[in-house]
Amino acid sequence: MIQPIRGTRDILPIETARWQFLEQAVRRVFHQYDYGELRTPIFEKTELFARAVGETTDIVEKEMYVFADRGGESLALRPEGTASVVRSFLNNGFERQLPFKAYYIGPMFRYERPQKGRYRQFHQAGAEMFGPEGPLADAEILAMIVRFLEEVGLAGTLTLEINSLGCPECRPAYREKLIAALEAKEPELCGNCQNRLHRNPLRVLDCKNESCKEIAHDAPHMLDHLCETCDSHFTGLKSHLDTLGLKYVVNPMMVRGLDYYTRTAFEVTTDALGAQSAVAAGGRYDGLVTEMGGKNPVPAIGFAMGLERLALLLEQQEIGAAPVDIYLAAVGDEAAQSFGLKAAEAFRAAGLRVAMGLQGGSMKAQMKKAGKSGARYSVVIGEEEAQNAQVTLKDMEQREQWTLSIEEAVARMKSA
Ligand code: HAM
């Protein structure tokens, strides 16, 4: 038997109900905030991600699936969605139609060490907004994330963490200060952090190594070194969140693993998934459009959520998609079966979800299946019922039942 590729998995029919529930909530809620769906290719020129995500990030250095196509061009499976959205934004001239708001749902690929909640092919639902510069946009995005989490029943279990990563005005001076502070402790840093100390020093701040954590704790933090504009942007964001009554925690150690961020960075975290704590993450990237070749700077902000992680949380909390409305069991001769099928079709035509016991079996066996299906109602048809053109509709919760014609049963179900 051929096995699937390490870090990939089949999402089975029993799980897809949860996935569809999540995806439908994404579409419904993002639509309410005036986002339209953008579908970009799954592979792009390697250079796109190298430039957008950053040459010195783990994603670009170690995690991208890169290959040469038959023409010799270097291509990569997308490790994230923002780079492609920015490329599409520029290719299609959306700078002339600001604000531009787009969302996406789809697979991403990273060569990471697989574990619970971390895969090599995983799925994100994300959104990007181009144009607005002020903190009102940041607050709107966070409100949308929280509304989505409320709709799927997860808001209460998650924490929203925010930070500011400064801008090209204030970050270089801070970076120098941070390097100086870290150099003094260099021998105590882990090998990985010693390596990135000069190339990507901010990443040392969120290293999981205990000794690095201690050093990071005492190191200078960006929040204490923001320029006036960044500082008032962050204060503005906090005040909008307070007005909306959205709870958040300021985490000065959160730095994010992609280089394009400026000012606001945020993560929605949980402690229910072991080491993989972020279920959604994002931030502002005001410099990326010009970096990727845009003539004029266009401020932007966005985020992405990990659908595997959200699906795991739903499963843990036993939040699932709704069961079928009716389990229909037709027992007896062919005429009874055929009448049963006709009844099932009538319920479906009325918009109801029906599972019919197509594999037959005794009445007892079928009633067991009806119970397992989670349906509140069952419809039972035996030979006698079929001859009288009637069905027995049962409310399995209230333990009531009625013998009705198909039309009467449909009408009762529609008003139930
Ligand atoms: P990210 O933090 O790299 O950001 O990924 C966002 C989310 O995707 C994570 O919080 C996590 O839930 C999920 N995720 C990432 N890697 C994996 C994996 N290997 N397995 C399962 N889930 C994973 C971005 O990708 C940015 N593009 C977000 C963004 C959009 N920033 C601005 N706009």
Coordinates of C-alpha atoms and ligand atoms in Angstrom, one line a residue:
M1 CA 0.0 0.0 0.0
I2 CA 1.3 3.5 -0.8
Q3 CA 1.2 5.7 2.2
P4 CA 0.4 9.4 2.1
I5 CA 3.2 11.9 2.3
R6 CA 4.4 12.7 5.8
G7 CA 2.6 15.7 7.2
T8 CA -0.3 15.4 4.9
R9 CA -3.7 13.8 5.7
D10 CA -7.0 12.9 4.3
I11 CA -9.9 14.9 5.7
L12 CA -12.5 12.2 6.1
P13 CA -16.2 12.6 5.5
I14 CA -16.9 12.4 9.2
E15 CA -14.6 15.5 9.6
T16 CA -15.6 17.4 6.5
A17 CA -18.9 18.3 8.2
R18 CA -16.8 20.4 10.7
W19 CA -14.7 21.9 7.9
Q20 CA -17.7 22.9 5.9
F21 CA -19.2 24.5 9.0
L22 CA -16.0 26.5 9.5
E23 CA -15.7 27.5 5.8
Q24 CA -19.4 28.5 5.7
A25 CA -18.9 30.7 8.7
V26 CA -15.8 32.3 7.1
R27 CA -17.7 33.1 4.0
R28 CA -20.7 34.5 5.9
V29 CA -18.8 36.6 8.3
F30 CA -16.1 37.9 6.0
H31 CA -18.9 38.9 3.5
Q32 CA -20.5 40.9 6.3
Y33 CA -17.3 43.0 6.4
D34 CA -17.3 43.5 2.7
Y35 CA -14.5 41.1 1.7
G36 CA -14.7 39.3 -1.7
E37 CA -13.0 36.0 -2.3
L38 CA -9.7 35.9 -4.3
R39 CA -8.4 32.6 -5.6
T40 CA -4.7 32.7 -6.4
P41 CA -2.6 29.8 -7.8
I42 CA -1.2 27.2 -5.4
F43 CA 2.3 27.7 -6.9
E44 CA 4.2 30.8 -7.7
K45 CA 7.7 31.9 -8.6
T46 CA 10.0 31.1 -5.6
E47 CA 11.2 34.7 -5.7
L48 CA 7.8 36.0 -4.8
F49 CA 7.9 34.4 -1.3
A50 CA 11.6 35.0 -0.9
R51 CA 11.0 38.7 -1.3
A52 CA 7.7 39.0 0.5
V53 CA 8.1 36.7 3.5
G54 CA 11.8 37.5 3.9
E55 CA 15.1 35.7 2.9
T56 CA 16.1 35.1 6.5
T57 CA 12.8 33.7 7.8
D58 CA 12.5 30.0 8.7
I59 CA 9.7 29.7 6.1
V60 CA 12.0 30.7 3.2
E61 CA 15.3 29.3 4.5
K62 CA 14.0 25.9 5.6
E63 CA 10.3 25.2 4.9
M64 CA 9.4 26.0 1.3
Y65 CA 8.7 23.3 -1.2
V66 CA 10.9 24.5 -4.1
F67 CA 11.3 22.8 -7.4
A68 CA 12.4 23.5 -10.9
D69 CA 9.7 23.1 -13.6
R70 CA 10.5 21.5 -16.9
G71 CA 11.6 24.8 -18.3
G72 CA 14.1 25.2 -15.4
E73 CA 12.2 28.0 -13.6
S74 CA 12.3 27.9 -9.8
L75 CA 8.8 27.6 -8.4
A76 CA 7.4 27.1 -4.9
L77 CA 4.2 25.7 -3.4
R78 CA 2.8 28.6 -1.5
P79 CA 3.7 28.6 2.2
E80 CA 1.2 31.4 3.0
G81 CA -1.3 33.6 1.2
T82 CA -0.3 37.2 1.7
A83 CA 2.5 37.3 -0.9
S84 CA 0.2 36.1 -3.7
V85 CA -2.6 38.5 -2.7
V86 CA -0.1 41.4 -2.9
R87 CA 1.1 40.2 -6.3
S88 CA -2.5 39.9 -7.5
F89 CA -3.3 43.4 -6.1
L90 CA -0.4 44.9 -8.1
N91 CA -1.0 42.8 -11.3
N92 CA -4.6 43.8 -11.4
G93 CA -4.2 47.5 -10.7
F94 CA -6.2 47.5 -7.5
E95 CA -4.2 50.5 -6.2
R96 CA -6.7 52.6 -8.1
Q97 CA -9.7 51.1 -6.3
L98 CA -8.9 51.4 -2.6
P99 CA -9.8 50.1 -0.2
F100 CA -9.4 46.6 -1.6
K101 CA -10.5 43.8 0.6
A102 CA -10.0 40.1 -0.3
Y103 CA -10.3 36.8 1.5
Y104 CA -9.1 33.3 0.7
I105 CA -9.5 29.7 1.8
G106 CA -7.1 27.0 0.7
P107 CA -4.1 24.7 1.2
M108 CA -0.6 26.0 2.1
F109 CA 2.7 24.0 2.3
R110 CA 5.5 24.1 4.7
Y111 CA 8.2 21.5 5.3
E112 CA 7.9 21.6 9.1
R113 CA 8.3 18.8 11.6
P114 CA 4.7 17.4 11.7
Q115 CA 2.9 17.1 15.1
K116 CA -0.5 17.6 16.5
G117 CA -1.9 20.8 14.8
R118 CA 1.1 21.1 12.6
Y119 CA 1.2 19.7 9.1
R120 CA 3.1 20.0 5.8
Q121 CA 0.0 20.6 3.9
F122 CA -2.4 22.6 6.0
H123 CA -5.3 25.0 5.3
Q124 CA -5.7 28.7 6.0
A125 CA -8.6 31.0 5.8
G126 CA -7.2 34.6 5.6
A127 CA -8.2 38.1 4.7
E128 CA -6.2 41.1 3.5
M129 CA -7.2 44.8 3.4
F130 CA -5.3 47.5 1.4
G131 CA -5.7 51.2 1.8
P132 CA -6.7 52.3 5.3
E133 CA -3.7 53.4 7.5
G134 CA -5.3 54.2 10.8
P135 CA -6.0 51.9 13.7
L136 CA -9.7 51.8 12.9
A137 CA -8.9 49.2 10.2
D138 CA -6.9 47.1 12.6
A139 CA -9.8 47.2 15.1
E140 CA -12.3 46.2 12.4
I141 CA -10.1 43.2 11.4
L142 CA -9.9 42.0 15.0
A143 CA -13.6 42.5 15.5
M144 CA -14.2 40.3 12.4
I145 CA -12.0 37.6 13.8
V146 CA -13.7 37.6 17.2
R147 CA -17.2 37.6 15.5
F148 CA -16.1 34.6 13.4
L149 CA -14.9 32.8 16.6
E150 CA -18.1 33.6 18.3
E151 CA -20.2 32.2 15.4
V152 CA -18.3 28.9 15.5
G153 CA -18.6 28.7 19.3
L154 CA -14.9 29.2 20.2
A155 CA -14.5 32.8 21.3
G156 CA -14.6 32.1 25.0
T157 CA -11.7 29.6 24.9
L158 CA -9.2 31.8 23.1
T159 CA -6.9 34.8 23.9
L160 CA -6.2 37.7 21.6
E161 CA -2.6 39.0 21.9
I162 CA -1.5 42.2 20.4
N163 CA 1.9 44.0 20.0
S164 CA 3.4 46.7 17.9
L165 CA 6.5 46.0 15.8
G166 CA 7.3 49.6 14.9
C167 CA 8.1 51.0 11.5
P168 CA 11.2 51.8 9.4
E169 CA 11.4 55.1 11.5
C170 CA 11.9 53.4 14.9
R171 CA 12.7 49.8 14.3
P172 CA 16.4 50.1 13.0
A173 CA 17.5 52.0 16.2
Y174 CA 15.6 49.5 18.3
R175 CA 17.2 46.6 16.4
E176 CA 20.7 47.9 17.2
K177 CA 19.8 48.2 20.9
L178 CA 18.4 44.7 20.9
I179 CA 21.5 43.2 19.1
A180 CA 23.8 45.0 21.6
A181 CA 21.8 43.6 24.6
L182 CA 21.8 40.1 23.1
E183 CA 25.5 40.1 22.1
A184 CA 26.3 40.6 25.8
K185 CA 24.5 37.2 26.5
E186 CA 25.5 35.5 23.3
P187 CA 27.1 32.4 24.8
E188 CA 23.9 31.6 26.8
L189 CA 21.7 31.7 23.6
C190 CA 20.7 28.5 21.9
G191 CA 22.6 27.7 18.6
N192 CA 19.7 28.8 16.5
C193 CA 19.5 32.2 18.2
Q194 CA 23.3 32.7 18.0
N195 CA 22.9 32.1 14.3
R196 CA 20.1 34.7 13.8
L197 CA 21.3 37.2 16.3
H198 CA 22.6 39.5 13.6
R199 CA 20.3 38.5 10.7
N200 CA 16.9 38.4 12.4
P201 CA 17.4 39.4 16.1
L202 CA 13.7 40.0 16.8
R203 CA 13.1 36.2 16.4
V204 CA 15.2 35.6 19.5
L205 CA 12.3 37.2 21.5
D206 CA 9.9 34.4 20.8
C207 CA 12.4 31.4 21.0
K208 CA 11.0 28.6 23.1
N209 CA 14.3 27.7 24.7
E210 CA 14.3 28.4 28.4
S211 CA 17.6 30.2 28.6
C212 CA 16.7 32.3 25.5
K213 CA 13.3 33.1 27.1
E214 CA 15.1 34.5 30.2
I215 CA 17.4 36.6 28.1
A216 CA 14.5 37.9 26.0
H217 CA 12.5 38.8 29.0
D218 CA 15.3 41.2 30.2
A219 CA 16.1 42.5 26.6
P220 CA 14.7 45.9 25.4
H221 CA 11.2 45.6 23.9
M222 CA 9.9 47.3 20.8
L223 CA 6.9 48.7 22.6
D224 CA 9.2 50.9 24.8
H225 CA 11.0 52.2 21.7
L226 CA 8.2 53.1 19.3
C227 CA 8.3 56.5 17.5
E228 CA 5.4 58.9 18.2
T229 CA 3.4 57.8 15.2
C230 CA 3.6 54.1 16.0
D231 CA 2.9 54.8 19.6
S232 CA -0.3 56.8 18.9
H233 CA -1.4 54.1 16.3
F234 CA -1.1 51.4 19.0
T235 CA -2.8 53.6 21.6
G236 CA -5.6 54.2 19.1
L237 CA -6.0 50.5 18.4
K238 CA -6.3 49.7 22.1
S239 CA -8.9 52.4 22.6
H240 CA -11.0 51.1 19.7
L241 CA -10.9 47.6 21.1
D242 CA -11.9 49.0 24.5
T243 CA -14.9 50.8 22.9
L244 CA -16.0 47.5 21.3
G245 CA -15.5 45.6 24.5
L246 CA -13.0 43.2 22.9
K247 CA -10.7 41.6 25.4
Y248 CA -6.9 41.5 24.6
V249 CA -3.5 41.0 26.2
V250 CA -0.5 43.1 25.2
N251 CA 2.4 40.7 24.6
P252 CA 5.6 42.6 23.9
M253 CA 7.4 39.4 23.1
M254 CA 5.3 38.4 20.2
V255 CA 7.3 39.1 17.0
R256 CA 5.8 36.8 14.2
G257 CA 7.8 34.7 11.9
L258 CA 7.4 36.7 8.7
D259 CA 9.4 39.8 7.9
Y260 CA 6.8 42.0 6.3
Y261 CA 5.1 43.2 9.4
T262 CA 5.0 46.8 10.6
R263 CA 3.2 48.3 13.6
T264 CA 0.3 46.0 14.7
A265 CA 0.9 42.3 15.1
F266 CA -1.5 39.9 16.7
E267 CA -2.2 36.3 17.4
V268 CA -5.2 34.4 18.7
T269 CA -3.9 31.7 21.0
T270 CA -5.1 28.6 22.9
D271 CA -3.5 26.3 25.4
A272 CA -5.6 23.4 24.3
L273 CA -3.4 22.3 21.4
G274 CA -0.1 21.6 23.0
A275 CA 2.9 23.4 21.5
Q276 CA 0.8 24.8 18.6
S277 CA -0.9 27.7 20.3
A278 CA -1.7 30.1 17.5
V279 CA -5.0 29.5 15.7
A280 CA -5.0 32.8 13.9
A281 CA -2.3 35.4 13.3
G282 CA -1.5 38.5 11.3
G283 CA -0.7 42.1 11.3
R284 CA 0.0 45.3 9.4
Y285 CA 2.4 45.3 6.5
D286 CA 2.5 48.9 5.3
G287 CA 5.8 48.5 3.4
L288 CA 5.1 45.4 1.4
V289 CA 3.4 46.8 -1.6
T290 CA 6.3 49.1 -2.5
E291 CA 8.7 46.3 -1.7
M292 CA 7.0 44.1 -4.2
G293 CA 7.2 46.7 -6.9
G294 CA 4.2 49.0 -6.2
K295 CA 4.8 52.7 -7.3
N296 CA 3.1 54.2 -4.3
P297 CA 3.1 52.9 -0.8
V298 CA -0.2 51.3 0.2
P299 CA -0.8 50.5 3.8
A300 CA -2.3 47.1 4.4
I301 CA -3.2 44.6 7.1
G302 CA -4.4 41.0 7.2
F303 CA -4.4 37.7 9.0
A304 CA -4.8 34.0 8.5
M305 CA -6.4 31.2 10.6
G306 CA -5.3 27.6 10.6
L307 CA -8.3 25.5 9.8
E308 CA -6.8 22.2 11.1
R309 CA -6.3 23.8 14.5
L310 CA -9.9 25.3 14.5
A311 CA -11.3 21.9 13.5
L312 CA -9.4 20.2 16.3
L313 CA -10.8 22.7 18.8
L314 CA -14.3 22.1 17.6
E315 CA -13.8 18.4 17.9
Q316 CA -12.4 18.7 21.5
Q317 CA -15.4 20.8 22.4
E318 CA -17.7 18.5 20.6
I319 CA -19.0 21.2 18.4
G320 CA -20.0 19.5 15.2
A321 CA -22.1 20.2 12.2
A322 CA -25.9 19.6 12.7
P323 CA -27.1 16.0 12.3
V324 CA -29.6 15.0 9.7
D325 CA -33.2 16.1 10.3
I326 CA -34.7 12.7 9.6
Y327 CA -33.6 9.1 9.7
L328 CA -35.9 7.1 7.4
A329 CA -36.3 3.4 7.7
A330 CA -38.3 1.4 5.2
V331 CA -38.7 -2.2 6.2
G332 CA -40.4 -5.0 4.2
D333 CA -41.0 -5.8 0.6
E334 CA -39.9 -3.9 -2.5
A335 CA -43.1 -1.8 -2.5
A336 CA -42.4 -0.6 1.0
Q337 CA -38.8 0.3 0.1
S338 CA -39.8 2.1 -3.0
F339 CA -42.5 4.1 -1.1
G340 CA -39.8 4.9 1.5
L341 CA -37.6 6.3 -1.2
K342 CA -40.5 8.4 -2.5
A343 CA -41.1 9.8 1.0
A344 CA -37.4 10.6 1.5
E345 CA -37.5 12.5 -1.8
A346 CA -40.6 14.5 -0.7
F347 CA -38.8 15.6 2.6
R348 CA -35.7 16.5 0.6
A349 CA -37.7 18.5 -1.9
A350 CA -39.0 20.5 1.2
G351 CA -35.4 21.3 2.1
L352 CA -34.9 18.7 4.9
R353 CA -31.8 16.5 5.3
V354 CA -32.7 12.9 5.3
A355 CA -30.6 9.7 5.8
M356 CA -32.3 6.7 4.5
G357 CA -31.4 3.2 5.7
L358 CA -30.4 2.0 2.2
Q359 CA -28.7 -1.1 3.5
G360 CA -31.9 -2.5 4.9
G361 CA -31.9 -4.6 8.1
S362 CA -34.5 -5.4 10.7
M363 CA -36.6 -2.6 12.3
K364 CA -34.6 -3.0 15.5
A365 CA -31.2 -2.6 13.6
Q366 CA -32.5 0.4 11.7
M367 CA -33.8 2.1 14.9
K368 CA -30.4 1.7 16.4
K369 CA -28.9 3.5 13.4
A370 CA -31.6 6.2 13.7
G371 CA -30.5 6.8 17.3
K372 CA -26.8 6.9 16.2
S373 CA -27.5 9.4 13.4
G374 CA -28.4 12.1 16.0
A375 CA -31.6 12.9 14.0
R376 CA -34.4 14.1 16.2
Y377 CA -37.1 12.6 13.9
S378 CA -37.4 9.2 12.3
V379 CA -39.8 8.1 9.7
V380 CA -40.8 4.4 9.7
I381 CA -42.4 2.6 6.8
G382 CA -43.6 -1.0 6.9
E383 CA -45.5 -3.0 4.3
E384 CA -48.9 -2.1 5.9
E385 CA -48.0 1.7 5.9
A386 CA -46.9 1.5 2.3
Q387 CA -50.1 -0.2 1.3
N388 CA -52.1 2.6 2.9
A389 CA -49.7 5.3 1.5
Q390 CA -48.8 6.4 5.0
V391 CA -45.7 6.9 7.1
T392 CA -45.1 6.9 10.8
L393 CA -43.3 10.0 11.9
K394 CA -41.6 9.8 15.3
D395 CA -40.3 12.6 17.5
M396 CA -37.5 10.6 19.2
E397 CA -36.9 13.3 21.8
Q398 CA -40.5 13.8 22.9
R399 CA -41.4 10.2 22.3
E400 CA -44.5 11.0 20.2
Q401 CA -45.5 9.6 16.9
W402 CA -48.1 10.2 14.2
T403 CA -49.4 8.2 11.3
L404 CA -49.7 10.5 8.3
S405 CA -49.7 10.8 4.6
I406 CA -46.4 11.9 3.0
E407 CA -47.8 15.4 2.5
E408 CA -49.0 15.7 6.1
A409 CA -45.7 14.5 7.4
V410 CA -43.7 17.0 5.2
A411 CA -46.0 19.8 6.5
R412 CA -45.5 18.8 10.1
M413 CA -41.8 18.6 9.7
K414 CA -41.6 22.0 8.0
S415 CA -43.4 23.6 10.9
A416 CA -41.4 21.7 13.5
Ligands
HAM1 P1 1.4 32.4 10.0 O1 1.4 32.8 11.4 O2 2.6 31.9 9.4 O3 0.9 33.7 9.2 O4 0.2 31.4 9.8 C1 -1.2 31.7 10.2 C2 -1.8 30.6 10.9 O5 -1.8 29.4 10.0 C3 -1.1 30.1 12.2 O6 -1.6 30.9 13.3 C4 -1.6 28.7 12.3 O7 -2.9 28.6 12.8 C5 -1.7 28.2 10.8 N1 -0.5 27.4 10.5 C6 0.7 27.9 10.1 N2 1.5 26.9 9.9 C7 0.8 25.7 10.0 C8 1.1 24.3 9.9 N3 2.3 23.9 9.5 N4 0.1 23.4 10.2 C9 -1.1 23.9 10.6 N5 -1.4 25.2 10.7 C10 -0.5 26.1 10.4 C11 0.7 33.8 7.9 O8 0.7 32.8 7.2 C12 0.4 35.2 7.4 N6 0.3 35.1 5.9 C13 -0.8 35.7 8.0 C14 -1.1 37.1 7.5 C15 -2.0 37.5 6.6 N7 -0.5 38.2 7.9 C16 -1.0 39.3 7.2 N8 -1.9 38.8 6.4

